[in-house]
Amino acid sequence: MTALAPAPCDLVVADLGGTTLRVGAIAAGTSTVRNVQRVPTDGLGRYRALPPQELQDRVMEQLTREIAARLARPDQRPAQAVAVSFAGPMTSDGVVLAGPTLWGGPAAPLPVADVLTKRLGVPVVAANDVTAAAWRYASAESEPFCLTTVSSGIGNKVFRHGEIVIDELGHGGEMGHWLVDPAEDAAPCECGGRGHLGAIASGRGALFAVRAAAASDTGAFARSALAGPSGGVPEAITNEAFAAAARSGDTFARESLRRSLRPLASAVSLLFTAIGVRRYLFIGGFALALGETFLTLLGDELVGVGCFGLDETATRAMLALGENDDDHCLIGIGQLAAARLGTPQVAEATA
């Protein structure tokens, strides 16, 4: 007698970023996310004047509310578990240690997996967002790789020999907070520091820099493709216009972008020299909006910095873009959760 296949069982997946909260569903063990809903995150980006602890509480209330609404939808299949990727350093048991792009400064350590499990009544798997995103590429990449997201901030994770290179307390993969400019007036970082890589080479950092350049060199700005869309006002320059100008070859935009990417090239060179990883994938809204321009300019700067033992061709070949969508964390956290839960558990839950 032929055994009946178990009915499909979902994981409800959520990606909590500094700008956007995404919630969707994915059949356990697959890589197709369904019915993704996107809402602005109720954090630092919207309520900058609120204190960190109040922002943390607000973010968690929103996350709980949106996931609960997904679980209760009439068209939602039974969910075996919830899987959440979180924009901040996290311990191996799901405690968020900081949320620089979510609530800024210090707040209480947040056991996000435990809190959500109690509130939602279903098992919750949680991981750092870049850790989650790396799992999307783990099965496709045949060699160790470093995944870096360049969006409102910068984060990275190295995937090697089947696991993320990080310790149990969450240390590692936060090169966005590497100090690259020690000046007292260096660009501010959401964590409260200054001169960090993420404050300079991220989308927010690069926008801050190009606006400053426009204000200080009004003649070059007036000749730039950025002058029209911004009405000649430096503070009116947007990331979308900046990326478009850089892609089109605008000299002013590209030179500003080069300066912002220079410390990121140094970070790649350091990682390669220190641990020998030769595959660097870049995702995140800002990097993907720039596309091949991002790889070209970063490659130029990386060749200038140098990678010990590699020629120009081999150096540029290390850099690549990830998939051009915003589902990296949703797909990845689904893959990670399925691996942690195990296929047999999925079958039993749906039998």
mmCIF file of C-alpha atoms in Angstrom:
data_model
loop_
_atom_site.group_PDB
_atom_site.id
_atom_site.type_symbol
_atom_site.label_atom_id
_atom_site.label_comp_id
_atom_site.label_asym_id
_atom_site.label_seq_id
_atom_site.Cartn_x
_atom_site.Cartn_y
_atom_site.Cartn_z
ATOM 1 C CA MET A 1 0.000 0.000 0.000
ATOM 2 C CA THR A 2 1.415 3.378 -0.994
ATOM 3 C CA ALA A 3 1.906 5.735 1.953
ATOM 4 C CA LEU A 4 0.230 9.101 1.659
ATOM 5 C CA ALA A 5 2.600 12.053 1.452
ATOM 6 C CA PRO A 6 2.291 14.375 4.435
ATOM 7 C CA ALA A 7 0.357 17.583 3.870
ATOM 8 C CA PRO A 8 2.537 20.644 3.292
ATOM 9 C CA CYS A 9 3.692 22.367 6.455
ATOM 10 C CA ASP A 10 4.794 25.964 6.566
ATOM 11 C CA LEU A 11 7.304 28.001 8.424
ATOM 12 C CA VAL A 12 6.214 31.576 8.959
ATOM 13 C CA VAL A 13 9.335 33.617 8.295
ATOM 14 C CA ALA A 14 10.120 37.205 9.252
ATOM 15 C CA ASP A 15 13.001 39.519 8.487
ATOM 16 C CA LEU A 16 13.297 42.472 10.857
ATOM 17 C CA GLY A 17 15.534 45.105 9.281
ATOM 18 C CA GLY A 18 16.335 48.662 10.220
ATOM 19 C CA THR A 19 14.066 50.002 7.467
ATOM 20 C CA THR A 20 11.541 47.260 6.661
ATOM 21 C CA LEU A 21 9.857 44.337 8.407
ATOM 22 C CA ARG A 22 9.036 41.495 6.007
ATOM 23 C CA VAL A 23 6.768 38.577 6.889
ATOM 24 C CA GLY A 24 5.966 35.632 4.650
ATOM 25 C CA ALA A 25 5.571 31.861 4.560
ATOM 26 C CA ILE A 26 7.790 29.131 3.189
ATOM 27 C CA ALA A 27 7.181 25.408 2.933
ATOM 28 C CA ALA A 28 9.746 23.684 5.136
ATOM 29 C CA GLY A 29 12.747 22.551 3.143
ATOM 30 C CA THR A 30 11.993 24.724 0.095
ATOM 31 C CA SER A 31 13.255 28.110 -1.069
ATOM 32 C CA THR A 32 10.095 29.787 -2.348
ATOM 33 C CA VAL A 33 8.615 32.477 -0.116
ATOM 34 C CA ARG A 34 4.905 33.183 -0.507
ATOM 35 C CA ASN A 35 2.743 36.224 0.137
ATOM 36 C CA VAL A 36 5.427 38.496 1.570
ATOM 37 C CA GLN A 37 4.074 41.557 3.338
ATOM 38 C CA ARG A 38 6.345 44.551 3.907
ATOM 39 C CA VAL A 39 5.801 47.333 6.451
ATOM 40 C CA PRO A 40 8.115 50.089 7.718
ATOM 41 C CA THR A 41 9.915 49.054 10.903
ATOM 42 C CA ASP A 42 8.716 50.918 13.999
ATOM 43 C CA GLY A 43 12.282 51.640 15.073
ATOM 44 C CA LEU A 44 15.043 54.196 14.888
ATOM 45 C CA GLY A 45 14.376 55.151 11.285
ATOM 46 C CA ARG A 46 10.835 56.356 12.097
ATOM 47 C CA TYR A 47 11.098 57.441 15.737
ATOM 48 C CA ARG A 48 14.636 58.738 16.134
ATOM 49 C CA ALA A 49 13.744 60.914 19.141
ATOM 50 C CA LEU A 50 12.602 57.971 21.309
ATOM 51 C CA PRO A 51 14.992 56.350 23.820
ATOM 52 C CA PRO A 52 16.511 52.960 22.878
ATOM 53 C CA GLN A 53 14.540 50.861 25.356
ATOM 54 C CA GLU A 54 11.225 52.342 24.239
ATOM 55 C CA LEU A 55 12.181 51.675 20.626
ATOM 56 C CA GLN A 56 13.102 48.076 21.449
ATOM 57 C CA ASP A 57 9.695 47.567 23.077
ATOM 58 C CA ARG A 58 7.942 49.164 20.114
ATOM 59 C CA VAL A 59 9.827 46.990 17.624
ATOM 60 C CA MET A 60 9.007 43.791 19.512
ATOM 61 C CA GLU A 61 5.337 44.716 19.775
ATOM 62 C CA GLN A 62 5.200 45.280 16.025
ATOM 63 C CA LEU A 63 7.053 42.046 15.279
ATOM 64 C CA THR A 64 4.700 40.045 17.504
ATOM 65 C CA ARG A 65 1.637 41.701 16.014
ATOM 66 C CA GLU A 66 2.640 41.124 12.386
ATOM 67 C CA ILE A 67 3.621 37.478 12.907
ATOM 68 C CA ALA A 68 0.446 36.761 14.891
ATOM 69 C CA ALA A 69 -1.620 38.270 12.083
ATOM 70 C CA ARG A 70 0.120 35.996 9.566
ATOM 71 C CA LEU A 71 -0.476 32.901 11.713
ATOM 72 C CA ALA A 72 -4.170 33.780 11.971
ATOM 73 C CA ARG A 73 -4.768 34.375 8.257
ATOM 74 C CA PRO A 74 -7.458 32.079 6.794
ATOM 75 C CA ASP A 75 -5.203 31.204 3.853
ATOM 76 C CA GLN A 76 -2.211 30.360 6.050
ATOM 77 C CA ARG A 77 -1.427 26.631 6.204
ATOM 78 C CA PRO A 78 -0.587 25.176 9.631
ATOM 79 C CA ALA A 79 2.792 26.501 10.704
ATOM 80 C CA GLN A 80 5.286 24.154 12.317
ATOM 81 C CA ALA A 81 7.330 27.052 13.627
ATOM 82 C CA VAL A 82 8.241 30.704 13.200
ATOM 83 C CA ALA A 83 11.688 31.723 12.001
ATOM 84 C CA VAL A 84 12.986 35.277 12.483
ATOM 85 C CA SER A 85 16.075 37.010 11.165
ATOM 86 C CA PHE A 86 17.070 39.982 13.271
ATOM 87 C CA ALA A 87 19.272 42.984 12.417
ATOM 88 C CA GLY A 88 21.733 42.837 15.282
ATOM 89 C CA PRO A 89 24.408 40.693 16.940
ATOM 90 C CA MET A 90 22.907 37.617 18.575
ATOM 91 C CA THR A 91 24.099 34.774 20.797
ATOM 92 C CA SER A 92 23.735 31.159 19.718
ATOM 93 C CA ASP A 93 20.658 30.763 21.952
ATOM 94 C CA GLY A 94 18.776 33.681 20.401
ATOM 95 C CA VAL A 95 19.582 36.640 22.663
ATOM 96 C CA VAL A 96 19.921 39.926 20.751
ATOM 97 C CA LEU A 97 22.795 41.925 22.231
ATOM 98 C CA ALA A 98 22.293 45.180 20.323
ATOM 99 C CA GLY A 99 20.148 46.741 17.614
ATOM 100 C CA PRO A 100 22.129 49.658 16.141
ATOM 101 C CA THR A 101 19.819 50.182 13.160
ATOM 102 C CA LEU A 102 16.671 49.259 15.115
ATOM 103 C CA TRP A 103 16.915 51.144 18.417
ATOM 104 C CA GLY A 104 20.345 52.751 18.304
ATOM 105 C CA GLY A 105 22.053 52.876 21.684
ATOM 106 C CA PRO A 106 22.127 50.442 24.626
ATOM 107 C CA ALA A 107 18.988 48.558 25.645
ATOM 108 C CA ALA A 108 18.363 45.390 27.640
ATOM 109 C CA PRO A 109 19.572 42.092 26.116
ATOM 110 C CA LEU A 110 16.584 40.638 24.268
ATOM 111 C CA PRO A 111 15.926 36.849 24.251
ATOM 112 C CA VAL A 112 13.890 37.252 21.097
ATOM 113 C CA ALA A 113 13.271 33.544 20.470
ATOM 114 C CA ASP A 114 12.002 32.930 24.014
ATOM 115 C CA VAL A 115 9.866 36.086 24.068
ATOM 116 C CA LEU A 116 8.204 35.286 20.762
ATOM 117 C CA THR A 117 7.658 31.620 21.664
ATOM 118 C CA LYS A 118 5.737 32.691 24.789
ATOM 119 C CA ARG A 119 3.744 35.344 22.968
ATOM 120 C CA LEU A 120 2.876 33.297 19.881
ATOM 121 C CA GLY A 121 2.552 29.802 21.322
ATOM 122 C CA VAL A 122 4.683 28.156 18.614
ATOM 123 C CA PRO A 123 8.396 27.285 18.483
ATOM 124 C CA VAL A 124 10.569 30.156 17.273
ATOM 125 C CA VAL A 125 13.995 29.951 15.638
ATOM 126 C CA ALA A 126 15.938 33.223 15.537
ATOM 127 C CA ALA A 127 19.245 34.231 14.005
ATOM 128 C CA ASN A 128 21.161 37.324 12.998
ATOM 129 C CA ASP A 129 19.962 38.590 9.624
ATOM 130 C CA VAL A 130 23.258 38.172 7.789
ATOM 131 C CA THR A 131 23.693 34.701 9.297
ATOM 132 C CA ALA A 132 20.246 33.867 7.929
ATOM 133 C CA ALA A 133 21.031 35.318 4.512
ATOM 134 C CA ALA A 134 24.248 33.290 4.293
ATOM 135 C CA TRP A 135 22.220 30.095 4.614
ATOM 136 C CA ARG A 136 20.452 30.965 1.360
ATOM 137 C CA TYR A 137 23.776 30.564 -0.458
ATOM 138 C CA ALA A 138 25.301 27.784 1.618
ATOM 139 C CA SER A 139 24.156 24.923 -0.602
ATOM 140 C CA ALA A 140 25.101 26.689 -3.841
ATOM 141 C CA GLU A 141 28.609 27.799 -2.875
ATOM 142 C CA SER A 142 31.262 25.103 -3.122
ATOM 143 C CA GLU A 143 33.964 27.035 -1.279
ATOM 144 C CA PRO A 144 34.091 29.187 1.868
ATOM 145 C CA PHE A 145 32.514 32.587 1.296
ATOM 146 C CA CYS A 146 31.874 35.873 3.012
ATOM 147 C CA LEU A 147 28.408 37.348 2.603
ATOM 148 C CA THR A 148 28.223 41.105 3.163
ATOM 149 C CA THR A 149 25.084 43.215 3.213
ATOM 150 C CA VAL A 150 25.430 46.861 2.253
ATOM 151 C CA SER A 151 22.183 48.650 2.995
ATOM 152 C CA SER A 152 21.269 50.980 5.886
ATOM 153 C CA GLY A 153 24.261 49.450 7.681
ATOM 154 C CA ILE A 154 26.935 46.878 6.936
ATOM 155 C CA GLY A 155 27.140 43.349 8.282
ATOM 156 C CA ASN A 156 29.015 40.251 7.205
ATOM 157 C CA LYS A 157 29.269 36.563 7.926
ATOM 158 C CA VAL A 158 31.822 33.989 6.824
ATOM 159 C CA PHE A 159 30.390 30.561 5.974
ATOM 160 C CA ARG A 160 33.040 27.848 6.136
ATOM 161 C CA HIS A 161 32.897 24.053 6.386
ATOM 162 C CA GLY A 162 29.132 24.032 6.854
ATOM 163 C CA GLU A 163 28.853 26.655 9.569
ATOM 164 C CA ILE A 164 29.025 30.371 10.258
ATOM 165 C CA VAL A 165 32.342 31.529 11.724
ATOM 166 C CA ILE A 166 31.049 33.127 14.928
ATOM 167 C CA ASP A 167 31.264 32.372 18.631
ATOM 168 C CA GLU A 168 28.426 31.467 20.991
ATOM 169 C CA LEU A 169 28.199 35.020 22.346
ATOM 170 C CA GLY A 170 27.596 36.444 18.903
ATOM 171 C CA HIS A 171 31.047 37.900 18.349
ATOM 172 C CA GLY A 172 32.063 38.043 14.703
ATOM 173 C CA GLY A 173 30.459 39.201 11.495
ATOM 174 C CA GLU A 174 30.054 42.810 12.572
ATOM 175 C CA MET A 175 32.722 44.483 10.473
ATOM 176 C CA GLY A 176 30.312 47.379 9.984
ATOM 177 C CA HIS A 177 31.446 48.495 13.437
ATOM 178 C CA TRP A 178 35.148 48.338 12.638
ATOM 179 C CA LEU A 179 36.675 51.765 13.306
ATOM 180 C CA VAL A 180 38.110 53.117 10.049
ATOM 181 C CA ASP A 181 38.116 56.874 10.754
ATOM 182 C CA PRO A 182 39.343 57.895 14.235
ATOM 183 C CA ALA A 183 38.628 61.616 13.748
ATOM 184 C CA GLU A 184 36.436 63.202 16.415
ATOM 185 C CA ASP A 185 34.076 64.549 13.763
ATOM 186 C CA ALA A 186 33.898 61.311 11.740
ATOM 187 C CA ALA A 187 30.544 60.202 10.362
ATOM 188 C CA PRO A 188 28.163 59.015 13.102
ATOM 189 C CA CYS A 189 27.102 55.378 13.387
ATOM 190 C CA GLU A 190 23.682 54.248 14.634
ATOM 191 C CA CYS A 191 25.368 52.401 17.503
ATOM 192 C CA GLY A 192 26.460 55.751 18.976
ATOM 193 C CA GLY A 193 30.062 55.584 17.792
ATOM 194 C CA ARG A 194 31.774 57.449 14.973
ATOM 195 C CA GLY A 195 33.930 56.531 12.040
ATOM 196 C CA HIS A 196 32.767 52.925 11.778
ATOM 197 C CA LEU A 197 32.802 51.171 8.411
ATOM 198 C CA GLY A 198 29.007 51.075 8.344
ATOM 199 C CA ALA A 199 28.842 54.823 8.926
ATOM 200 C CA ILE A 200 30.945 55.426 5.821
ATOM 201 C CA ALA A 201 30.398 52.647 3.264
ATOM 202 C CA SER A 202 26.721 51.788 3.853
ATOM 203 C CA GLY A 203 23.868 53.326 1.898
ATOM 204 C CA ARG A 204 23.246 55.804 4.698
ATOM 205 C CA GLY A 205 26.940 56.540 5.045
ATOM 206 C CA ALA A 206 27.501 57.047 1.323
ATOM 207 C CA LEU A 207 24.460 59.341 1.147
ATOM 208 C CA PHE A 208 25.771 61.374 4.097
ATOM 209 C CA ALA A 209 29.118 61.686 2.289
ATOM 210 C CA VAL A 210 27.755 62.711 -1.110
ATOM 211 C CA ARG A 211 25.539 65.344 0.499
ATOM 212 C CA ALA A 212 28.564 66.719 2.348
ATOM 213 C CA ALA A 213 30.581 66.738 -0.878
ATOM 214 C CA ALA A 214 27.783 68.573 -2.682
ATOM 215 C CA ALA A 215 27.655 71.209 0.038
ATOM 216 C CA SER A 216 31.419 71.752 0.022
ATOM 217 C CA ASP A 217 31.952 71.734 -3.780
ATOM 218 C CA THR A 218 28.933 73.547 -5.157
ATOM 219 C CA GLY A 219 30.450 73.939 -8.628
ATOM 220 C CA ALA A 220 31.010 70.208 -9.148
ATOM 221 C CA PHE A 221 27.585 69.489 -7.704
ATOM 222 C CA ALA A 222 25.940 71.951 -10.099
ATOM 223 C CA ARG A 223 27.518 70.088 -13.038
ATOM 224 C CA SER A 224 26.449 66.706 -11.700
ATOM 225 C CA ALA A 225 23.422 64.684 -12.730
ATOM 226 C CA LEU A 226 22.422 64.891 -9.062
ATOM 227 C CA ALA A 227 21.681 68.615 -9.245
ATOM 228 C CA GLY A 228 18.465 68.269 -11.245
ATOM 229 C CA PRO A 229 16.596 65.641 -9.175
ATOM 230 C CA SER A 230 17.583 67.371 -5.928
ATOM 231 C CA GLY A 231 16.745 70.876 -7.120
ATOM 232 C CA GLY A 232 20.318 71.894 -6.396
ATOM 233 C CA VAL A 233 19.841 71.233 -2.665
ATOM 234 C CA PRO A 234 22.458 68.833 -1.207
ATOM 235 C CA GLU A 235 20.150 67.598 1.560
ATOM 236 C CA ALA A 236 17.548 66.644 -1.059
ATOM 237 C CA ILE A 237 19.826 64.064 -2.703
ATOM 238 C CA THR A 238 18.315 60.578 -2.326
ATOM 239 C CA ASN A 239 19.933 57.152 -2.420
ATOM 240 C CA GLU A 240 17.884 56.326 -5.518
ATOM 241 C CA ALA A 241 19.174 59.392 -7.394
ATOM 242 C CA PHE A 242 22.709 58.792 -6.140
ATOM 243 C CA ALA A 243 22.697 55.177 -7.373
ATOM 244 C CA ALA A 244 21.214 56.180 -10.727
ATOM 245 C CA ALA A 245 23.824 58.905 -11.231
ATOM 246 C CA ALA A 246 26.666 56.547 -10.341
ATOM 247 C CA ARG A 247 25.338 53.870 -12.711
ATOM 248 C CA SER A 248 25.100 56.423 -15.531
ATOM 249 C CA GLY A 249 28.782 57.345 -15.141
ATOM 250 C CA ASP A 250 28.340 60.724 -13.435
ATOM 251 C CA THR A 251 31.836 61.776 -12.346
ATOM 252 C CA PHE A 252 30.803 63.579 -9.167
ATOM 253 C CA ALA A 253 28.631 60.689 -7.927
ATOM 254 C CA ARG A 254 31.198 58.017 -8.783
ATOM 255 C CA GLU A 255 34.104 59.819 -7.133
ATOM 256 C CA SER A 256 32.096 60.285 -3.940
ATOM 257 C CA LEU A 257 31.112 56.622 -4.046
ATOM 258 C CA ARG A 258 34.744 55.579 -4.524
ATOM 259 C CA ARG A 259 35.732 57.416 -1.362
ATOM 260 C CA SER A 260 32.971 55.689 0.579
ATOM 261 C CA LEU A 261 33.893 52.231 -0.744
ATOM 262 C CA ARG A 262 37.626 52.592 -0.062
ATOM 263 C CA PRO A 263 37.445 51.372 3.566
ATOM 264 C CA LEU A 264 35.186 48.467 2.498
ATOM 265 C CA ALA A 265 37.909 47.412 0.059
ATOM 266 C CA SER A 266 40.399 47.515 2.939
ATOM 267 C CA ALA A 267 38.084 45.275 4.964
ATOM 268 C CA VAL A 268 37.897 42.718 2.138
ATOM 269 C CA SER A 269 41.681 42.808 1.751
ATOM 270 C CA LEU A 270 42.128 42.257 5.484
ATOM 271 C CA LEU A 271 39.722 39.300 5.559
ATOM 272 C CA PHE A 272 41.406 37.681 2.583
ATOM 273 C CA THR A 273 44.885 38.219 4.006
ATOM 274 C CA ALA A 274 43.890 37.014 7.481
ATOM 275 C CA ILE A 275 41.843 33.896 6.725
ATOM 276 C CA GLY A 276 42.178 33.228 3.005
ATOM 277 C CA VAL A 277 38.516 33.448 1.953
ATOM 278 C CA ARG A 278 38.400 34.118 -1.798
ATOM 279 C CA ARG A 279 34.657 34.472 -2.418
ATOM 280 C CA TYR A 280 32.799 37.667 -1.431
ATOM 281 C CA LEU A 281 29.065 37.982 -2.125
ATOM 282 C CA PHE A 282 27.325 41.344 -1.675
ATOM 283 C CA ILE A 283 23.636 41.902 -1.053
ATOM 284 C CA GLY A 284 21.582 44.712 0.477
ATOM 285 C CA GLY A 285 19.497 47.437 -1.100
ATOM 286 C CA PHE A 286 22.334 49.873 -1.757
ATOM 287 C CA ALA A 287 24.795 47.373 -3.259
ATOM 288 C CA LEU A 288 22.129 45.769 -5.459
ATOM 289 C CA ALA A 289 20.772 49.142 -6.601
ATOM 290 C CA LEU A 290 24.268 50.023 -7.816
ATOM 291 C CA GLY A 291 24.697 46.615 -9.451
ATOM 292 C CA GLU A 292 27.786 46.181 -11.608
ATOM 293 C CA THR A 293 28.859 49.735 -10.777
ATOM 294 C CA PHE A 294 29.285 48.638 -7.161
ATOM 295 C CA LEU A 295 31.498 45.708 -8.184
ATOM 296 C CA THR A 296 33.532 47.815 -10.614
ATOM 297 C CA LEU A 297 34.279 50.635 -8.182
ATOM 298 C CA LEU A 298 34.859 48.316 -5.221
ATOM 299 C CA GLY A 299 37.102 46.208 -7.447
ATOM 300 C CA ASP A 300 39.076 49.307 -8.438
ATOM 301 C CA GLU A 301 39.642 50.173 -4.791
ATOM 302 C CA LEU A 302 40.473 46.565 -3.873
ATOM 303 C CA VAL A 303 43.089 46.369 -6.616
ATOM 304 C CA GLY A 304 44.530 49.614 -5.294
ATOM 305 C CA VAL A 305 44.703 48.272 -1.741
ATOM 306 C CA GLY A 306 46.011 44.940 -2.969
ATOM 307 C CA CYS A 307 45.389 41.327 -1.980
ATOM 308 C CA PHE A 308 48.700 39.699 -1.116
ATOM 309 C CA GLY A 309 49.606 37.029 -3.682
ATOM 310 C CA LEU A 310 46.797 37.823 -6.147
ATOM 311 C CA ASP A 311 46.973 39.683 -9.447
ATOM 312 C CA GLU A 312 44.273 42.101 -10.627
ATOM 313 C CA THR A 313 42.219 39.463 -12.437
ATOM 314 C CA ALA A 314 42.138 37.136 -9.434
ATOM 315 C CA THR A 315 41.377 40.039 -7.100
ATOM 316 C CA ARG A 316 38.364 41.235 -9.087
ATOM 317 C CA ALA A 317 37.135 37.651 -9.527
ATOM 318 C CA MET A 318 36.605 37.366 -5.752
ATOM 319 C CA LEU A 319 33.700 39.853 -5.864
ATOM 320 C CA ALA A 320 30.130 39.021 -6.878
ATOM 321 C CA LEU A 321 26.573 40.182 -6.270
ATOM 322 C CA GLY A 322 23.910 38.020 -4.667
ATOM 323 C CA GLU A 323 20.412 37.542 -6.068
ATOM 324 C CA ASN A 324 18.695 40.811 -6.961
ATOM 325 C CA ASP A 325 15.745 40.601 -4.596
ATOM 326 C CA ASP A 326 15.027 41.338 -0.938
ATOM 327 C CA ASP A 327 14.187 37.776 0.095
ATOM 328 C CA HIS A 328 17.696 36.749 1.202
ATOM 329 C CA CYS A 329 16.935 36.675 4.909
ATOM 330 C CA LEU A 330 13.477 35.130 4.507
ATOM 331 C CA ILE A 331 14.767 32.262 2.371
ATOM 332 C CA GLY A 332 17.881 31.840 4.480
ATOM 333 C CA ILE A 333 16.138 31.789 7.855
ATOM 334 C CA GLY A 334 13.726 29.229 6.412
ATOM 335 C CA GLN A 335 16.665 27.033 5.364
ATOM 336 C CA LEU A 336 18.346 27.477 8.745
ATOM 337 C CA ALA A 337 15.159 26.694 10.666
ATOM 338 C CA ALA A 338 14.518 23.568 8.584
ATOM 339 C CA ALA A 339 18.077 22.415 9.294
ATOM 340 C CA ARG A 340 17.683 22.993 13.031
ATOM 341 C CA LEU A 341 14.260 21.392 13.222
ATOM 342 C CA GLY A 342 15.252 18.472 10.998
ATOM 343 C CA THR A 343 13.301 16.929 8.124
ATOM 344 C CA PRO A 344 11.912 14.059 10.262
ATOM 345 C CA GLN A 345 10.307 16.581 12.605
ATOM 346 C CA VAL A 346 8.710 18.332 9.669
ATOM 347 C CA ALA A 347 7.258 15.048 8.400
ATOM 348 C CA GLU A 348 5.935 14.110 11.841
ATOM 349 C CA ALA A 349 4.339 17.535 12.331
ATOM 350 C CA THR A 350 2.462 17.246 9.041
ATOM 351 C CA ALA A 351 1.482 13.588 9.193
#
